[in-house]
């Protein structure tokens, strides 16, 4: 070895050191510095949890009667992990299972995996489930890529290719397709859909797929009997949600369904099994699904097995087993018997109105929608809450979506707003409509409390109101019969529903006091903070508001904008096209009321006169919304006043109980799975409103008179054994809507008994014509609640008075 | 013949037993890691571990055979060895079976052999012999001769194709001619040529699509976590998840979940690093370093230049295989199918490595007597 070589060997040694130092530094970085991070990543990769869904918590009424419970059901599942069957064997097992299920009469229970090829009247079609062409194209591409198919194949060619791939097809030509095992085309399609489902879940093979859900016991036994011939097929016993009372209570119970695309991230973060678990989609089922705030979980804690899986998702070993914890039992404030009566009374009353049984000369055929709420005025407990027509939550419970034939009924595509009922829409908590005269008692209270009237103040009804220039509202009696009520005091005004009286009271009150009081009762946003009103109910509500100026602006802005665009076009040749950025900017400026000249310049409105004109229109929009006449209209429950039955019952309850605005609530208590008490919902005050009891008495007196001779609800409550108070409301609709078949909303709000009120009710029937027509529902509720007579037949009223 | 086999007993004491102990340690680590990767301990799949053990016994016998014969006698047969390796490389192209996209195997199953492994040894011996013969490597004639000897087996290997093995081939030869005194200008030039040809190869589509992907993914691993980059990504997670003390041999991790393909061969280091952690890796590296540093000493003290080049060639091969194999598991090198010496499952590789180590020990025990 010469000197040069010796040097080179030394250099070689240095290189070796460099290499090893590099490697060890990098490994030190990975294992020691970032080890924790990689350990977590690794564990997530290889460890999976197979949920064993816990029985969902029961929902009971206040007396322990079941509103929602669980029954044992049998599901048929398939998993190819252990048996490792080949193409043909899988087909055989699946086909025989399907045939066995059909033979036992459970065809309807067979799962329908989403599969894009359909066969209809002699031809194959693609159906990728979207109305959007682009989305369908994308899905088609993805689907074909999954099977490495040429993307130009049509539906039939694709079917043939898959038929070959899955070994379903024996031969085919232009006209004929022949399948293995004497399969019909339908069977082949069904089989292919399941094969596709398996293909899609290729990377999570530790999970079984559903072949059928909730099959009859007989079917399950038949499958068990042939189990040796059906490797991979299993029957599992699983809890199935059951609503023993069918439609009763659907408005607040809601329903459960498959986890939707937009909910996937949320539920996946909570550890839900997205493909198998059903979650609450509405009502109590939704809000109590997994409510961290209230610490209530209907879902419970799923048990199951923790397994290590390989990269194909096949189970390597079981590492732990966990028992499931059933969901919480929720005892509601609902009285099931009262709920039944309420729904039945609503249905029958609506039917009577439609068929003319209530007012024979003029039936209102479109009295199709109704809602009613009953609350305990001393606690805010909701005793009954109905929105009719409803739905049977059992329709959703099995598969997570209703049968196809019911979809049009549940979610009508083409209907007339306010006439075609939306059965899944909760009209009691979300249907904010004009309350009409039922709002008047509150205006009376405002007047008395603010001292603008006393119980003895007399106001002369002169027909057309003349107290506010430019406002020409009139009393209904003037409009209908050209008469006036003459001198009226507050009790009389309530009894005869005198508009004139309440116009005057509202005018005397002024806007500030009016909004302040409406806000106290939860009927308008907080004038200071802008916070929206709410009743406190656990389930979703969308409360309305009483003539909120901002809402008025928003309601009118589009008309204003239309005018502006017309004029700009005509006078200045400036075109502002709809839905452009300029259009939106202009609209936002109009809503905000902040004049912005730069903005107008930027959207091409440079003409000074045009600018002035826009400024004028904008100012008018805002001035008008803030004008005094708005609250005069609101005082009679018209104009821009929309409230939900829930808000109405809250206000009546608060009024008659002396000013205690309780949180309306549905949850009375929550029980642990073992039956012990987990949580009890105590009545909770939102606000104590200071009201002088003598004013309450004056208003109650007026409301009592409504039910007595001469009152608008007298015919219903004639000879009623208990004294009650109430108020009818007939919120009229405009001519345009009338031409569409709409008619006045019929409202009835009431409380009983008169002396010591226990319950308050609010009822609305759409297109009922008159508020008095809704009163029989209240009567049926009182009869049930006070146990007056067991017959719930609704009295037919032959006469009617205002 | 027999006289050649007899040797002085005293050279036995020249055997560096620490090298043999290191090899035993690494091979044992390999056997355990193979067992973990193939679920021998959890599911009783002892087959692979058993085959590897049998190969180890065979290789050990061969090792003893190799150290008994003076390396100069073995070197004397270099032409025959070289020609046999070329014939085997041609045979594999004609009759070989395809595994992992490459036609690199003769025979089937665990008894299959990879001629390219033996070609490495044959070429190292041949080159060492040639380098021993020439005085100045930096002549056109000599360099052409070296290039010809190297490129014939490399071309045949590229036809399989097995770019990974060729990479090691190239680095091994580079190590040898570097020590032989290659003018550094050639190294610079070849670097430039290398880069140019890389671009050319890339553009001319000589590399297979999967090879291109591997390189692309190596350069930008975030590119595709589910496609070609997935293995690199998972390998890194597996190594990192070992932390300081490892997850433990009998605890499950990523490497026994088939998340990493070929965990018992190419990705064996992942398994070891995951199970035994940083502390295990340090011990393993010490064993490797012991072999290499002791090997360098043997090269320096070799009684002839042939012995030195032979040892340096083998060490180059080991070093770059370790760098490449470990490097790909920790995101330093692209993914290639190169085994980790003494660790990876595979008979040919183990046999070749044992022959190689035999040659190193052989040179070491017959070194010049150093008298103090």
mmCIF file of N, CA, C and O in Angstrom, chain A residues 405-439:
data_model
loop_
_atom_site.group_PDB
_atom_site.id
_atom_site.type_symbol
_atom_site.label_atom_id
_atom_site.label_comp_id
_atom_site.label_asym_id
_atom_site.label_seq_id
_atom_site.Cartn_x
_atom_site.Cartn_y
_atom_site.Cartn_z
ATOM 1 N N UNK A 405 -91.704 5.888 -1.154
ATOM 2 C CA UNK A 405 -93.043 6.378 -1.484
ATOM 3 C C UNK A 405 -93.517 7.473 -0.540
ATOM 4 O O UNK A 405 -94.493 8.162 -0.814
ATOM 5 N N UNK A 406 -92.812 7.658 0.571
ATOM 6 C CA UNK A 406 -93.234 8.687 1.521
ATOM 7 C C UNK A 406 -92.491 10.006 1.340
ATOM 8 O O UNK A 406 -92.836 11.015 1.948
ATOM 9 N N UNK A 407 -91.473 9.975 0.496
ATOM 10 C CA UNK A 407 -90.619 11.165 0.395
ATOM 11 C C UNK A 407 -91.397 12.374 -0.114
ATOM 12 O O UNK A 407 -91.261 13.474 0.408
ATOM 13 N N UNK A 408 -92.258 12.164 -1.099
ATOM 14 C CA UNK A 408 -93.044 13.275 -1.625
ATOM 15 C C UNK A 408 -93.982 13.856 -0.585
ATOM 16 O O UNK A 408 -94.260 15.047 -0.571
ATOM 17 N N UNK A 409 -94.479 12.977 0.282
ATOM 18 C CA UNK A 409 -95.357 13.456 1.337
ATOM 19 C C UNK A 409 -94.563 14.241 2.378
ATOM 20 O O UNK A 409 -94.968 15.327 2.802
ATOM 21 N N UNK A 410 -93.414 13.697 2.770
ATOM 22 C CA UNK A 410 -92.630 14.327 3.825
ATOM 23 C C UNK A 410 -91.982 15.636 3.385
ATOM 24 O O UNK A 410 -91.896 16.589 4.143
ATOM 25 N N UNK A 411 -91.484 15.634 2.173
ATOM 26 C CA UNK A 411 -90.830 16.840 1.670
ATOM 27 C C UNK A 411 -91.418 17.204 0.311
ATOM 28 O O UNK A 411 -90.796 16.934 -0.726
ATOM 29 N N UNK A 412 -92.604 17.790 0.300
ATOM 30 C CA UNK A 412 -93.260 18.086 -0.986
ATOM 31 C C UNK A 412 -92.405 19.033 -1.824
ATOM 32 O O UNK A 412 -91.830 19.983 -1.288
ATOM 33 N N UNK A 413 -92.295 18.712 -3.104
ATOM 34 C CA UNK A 413 -91.456 19.533 -3.975
ATOM 35 C C UNK A 413 -92.226 20.739 -4.510
ATOM 36 O O UNK A 413 -91.733 21.851 -4.491
ATOM 37 N N UNK A 414 -93.434 20.476 -4.977
ATOM 38 C CA UNK A 414 -94.220 21.573 -5.540
ATOM 39 C C UNK A 414 -95.450 21.765 -4.676
ATOM 40 O O UNK A 414 -96.308 20.912 -4.619
ATOM 41 N N UNK A 415 -95.519 22.850 -4.001
ATOM 42 C CA UNK A 415 -96.682 23.091 -3.176
ATOM 43 C C UNK A 415 -96.893 24.578 -3.041
ATOM 44 O O UNK A 415 -96.080 25.381 -3.494
ATOM 45 N N UNK A 416 -98.000 24.943 -2.444
ATOM 46 C CA UNK A 416 -98.273 26.351 -2.214
ATOM 47 C C UNK A 416 -97.891 26.656 -0.778
ATOM 48 O O UNK A 416 -98.306 25.969 0.154
ATOM 49 N N UNK A 417 -97.085 27.677 -0.606
ATOM 50 C CA UNK A 417 -96.621 28.034 0.721
ATOM 51 C C UNK A 417 -97.810 28.325 1.628
ATOM 52 O O UNK A 417 -98.699 29.092 1.287
ATOM 53 N N UNK A 418 -97.846 27.684 2.774
ATOM 54 C CA UNK A 418 -98.921 27.940 3.737
ATOM 55 C C UNK A 418 -100.147 27.077 3.506
ATOM 56 O O UNK A 418 -101.066 27.093 4.315
ATOM 57 N N UNK A 419 -100.174 26.350 2.382
ATOM 58 C CA UNK A 419 -101.315 25.460 2.143
ATOM 59 C C UNK A 419 -100.843 24.010 2.121
ATOM 60 O O UNK A 419 -101.380 23.152 2.805
ATOM 61 N N UNK A 420 -99.786 23.777 1.330
ATOM 62 C CA UNK A 420 -99.253 22.415 1.298
ATOM 63 C C UNK A 420 -98.471 22.185 2.596
ATOM 64 O O UNK A 420 -97.492 22.859 2.860
ATOM 65 N N UNK A 421 -98.929 21.257 3.429
ATOM 66 C CA UNK A 421 -98.239 21.089 4.705
ATOM 67 C C UNK A 421 -96.870 20.438 4.533
ATOM 68 O O UNK A 421 -96.660 19.629 3.638
ATOM 69 N N UNK A 422 -95.928 20.846 5.376
ATOM 70 C CA UNK A 422 -94.612 20.226 5.422
ATOM 71 C C UNK A 422 -94.561 19.415 6.728
ATOM 72 O O UNK A 422 -94.319 19.963 7.786
ATOM 73 N N UNK A 423 -94.804 18.122 6.635
ATOM 74 C CA UNK A 423 -94.966 17.330 7.862
ATOM 75 C C UNK A 423 -93.740 17.326 8.768
ATOM 76 O O UNK A 423 -93.852 17.153 9.969
ATOM 77 N N UNK A 424 -92.531 17.523 8.201
ATOM 78 C CA UNK A 424 -91.352 17.494 9.060
ATOM 79 C C UNK A 424 -90.993 18.877 9.587
ATOM 80 O O UNK A 424 -90.013 19.046 10.300
ATOM 81 N N UNK A 425 -91.798 19.871 9.202
ATOM 82 C CA UNK A 425 -91.537 21.227 9.676
ATOM 83 C C UNK A 425 -92.315 21.449 10.960
ATOM 84 O O UNK A 425 -93.501 21.142 11.042
ATOM 85 N N UNK A 426 -91.630 21.960 11.968
ATOM 86 C CA UNK A 426 -92.306 22.147 13.240
ATOM 87 C C UNK A 426 -92.975 23.529 13.286
ATOM 88 O O UNK A 426 -92.342 24.532 13.603
ATOM 89 N N UNK A 427 -94.261 23.534 12.953
ATOM 90 C CA UNK A 427 -94.974 24.818 12.906
ATOM 91 C C UNK A 427 -95.137 25.430 14.291
ATOM 92 O O UNK A 427 -95.355 26.628 14.422
ATOM 93 N N UNK A 428 -95.036 24.632 15.330
ATOM 94 C CA UNK A 428 -95.211 25.163 16.681
ATOM 95 C C UNK A 428 -94.002 25.973 17.127
ATOM 96 O O UNK A 428 -94.141 26.968 17.839
ATOM 97 N N UNK A 429 -92.814 25.548 16.724
ATOM 98 C CA UNK A 429 -91.614 26.245 17.189
ATOM 99 C C UNK A 429 -90.960 27.086 16.111
ATOM 100 O O UNK A 429 -90.130 27.933 16.402
ATOM 101 N N UNK A 430 -91.323 26.831 14.849
ATOM 102 C CA UNK A 430 -90.653 27.544 13.760
ATOM 103 C C UNK A 430 -91.603 28.366 12.906
ATOM 104 O O UNK A 430 -91.154 29.209 12.138
ATOM 105 N N UNK A 431 -92.879 28.064 12.994
ATOM 106 C CA UNK A 431 -93.835 28.763 12.135
ATOM 107 C C UNK A 431 -94.204 30.123 12.720
ATOM 108 O O UNK A 431 -95.177 30.244 13.460
ATOM 109 N N UNK A 432 -93.415 31.141 12.388
ATOM 110 C CA UNK A 432 -93.721 32.489 12.879
ATOM 111 C C UNK A 432 -94.656 33.171 11.888
ATOM 112 O O UNK A 432 -94.290 33.384 10.740
ATOM 113 N N UNK A 433 -95.877 33.464 12.348
ATOM 114 C CA UNK A 433 -96.859 34.133 11.486
ATOM 115 C C UNK A 433 -97.533 35.241 12.288
ATOM 116 O O UNK A 433 -97.375 35.328 13.510
ATOM 117 N N UNK A 434 -98.296 36.071 11.592
ATOM 118 C CA UNK A 434 -98.955 37.176 12.278
ATOM 119 C C UNK A 434 -99.920 36.652 13.327
ATOM 120 O O UNK A 434 -100.756 35.795 13.032
ATOM 121 N N UNK A 435 -99.835 37.150 14.561
ATOM 122 C CA UNK A 435 -100.687 36.628 15.624
ATOM 123 C C UNK A 435 -102.066 37.282 15.665
ATOM 124 O O UNK A 435 -102.928 36.845 16.429
ATOM 125 N N UNK A 436 -102.247 38.343 14.883
ATOM 126 C CA UNK A 436 -103.544 39.004 14.907
ATOM 127 C C UNK A 436 -103.866 39.501 16.309
ATOM 128 O O UNK A 436 -102.981 39.873 17.094
ATOM 129 N N UNK A 437 -105.155 39.445 16.638
ATOM 130 C CA UNK A 437 -105.624 40.068 17.869
ATOM 131 C C UNK A 437 -105.125 39.389 19.138
ATOM 132 O O UNK A 437 -105.269 39.946 20.230
ATOM 133 N N UNK A 438 -104.572 38.204 19.028
ATOM 134 C CA UNK A 438 -104.074 37.544 20.233
ATOM 135 C C UNK A 438 -102.938 38.337 20.861
ATOM 136 O O UNK A 438 -102.552 38.092 21.986
ATOM 137 N N UNK A 439 -102.416 39.289 20.107
ATOM 138 C CA UNK A 439 -101.324 40.093 20.629
ATOM 139 C C UNK A 439 -101.851 41.235 21.505
ATOM 140 O O UNK A 439 -101.129 41.825 22.301
#
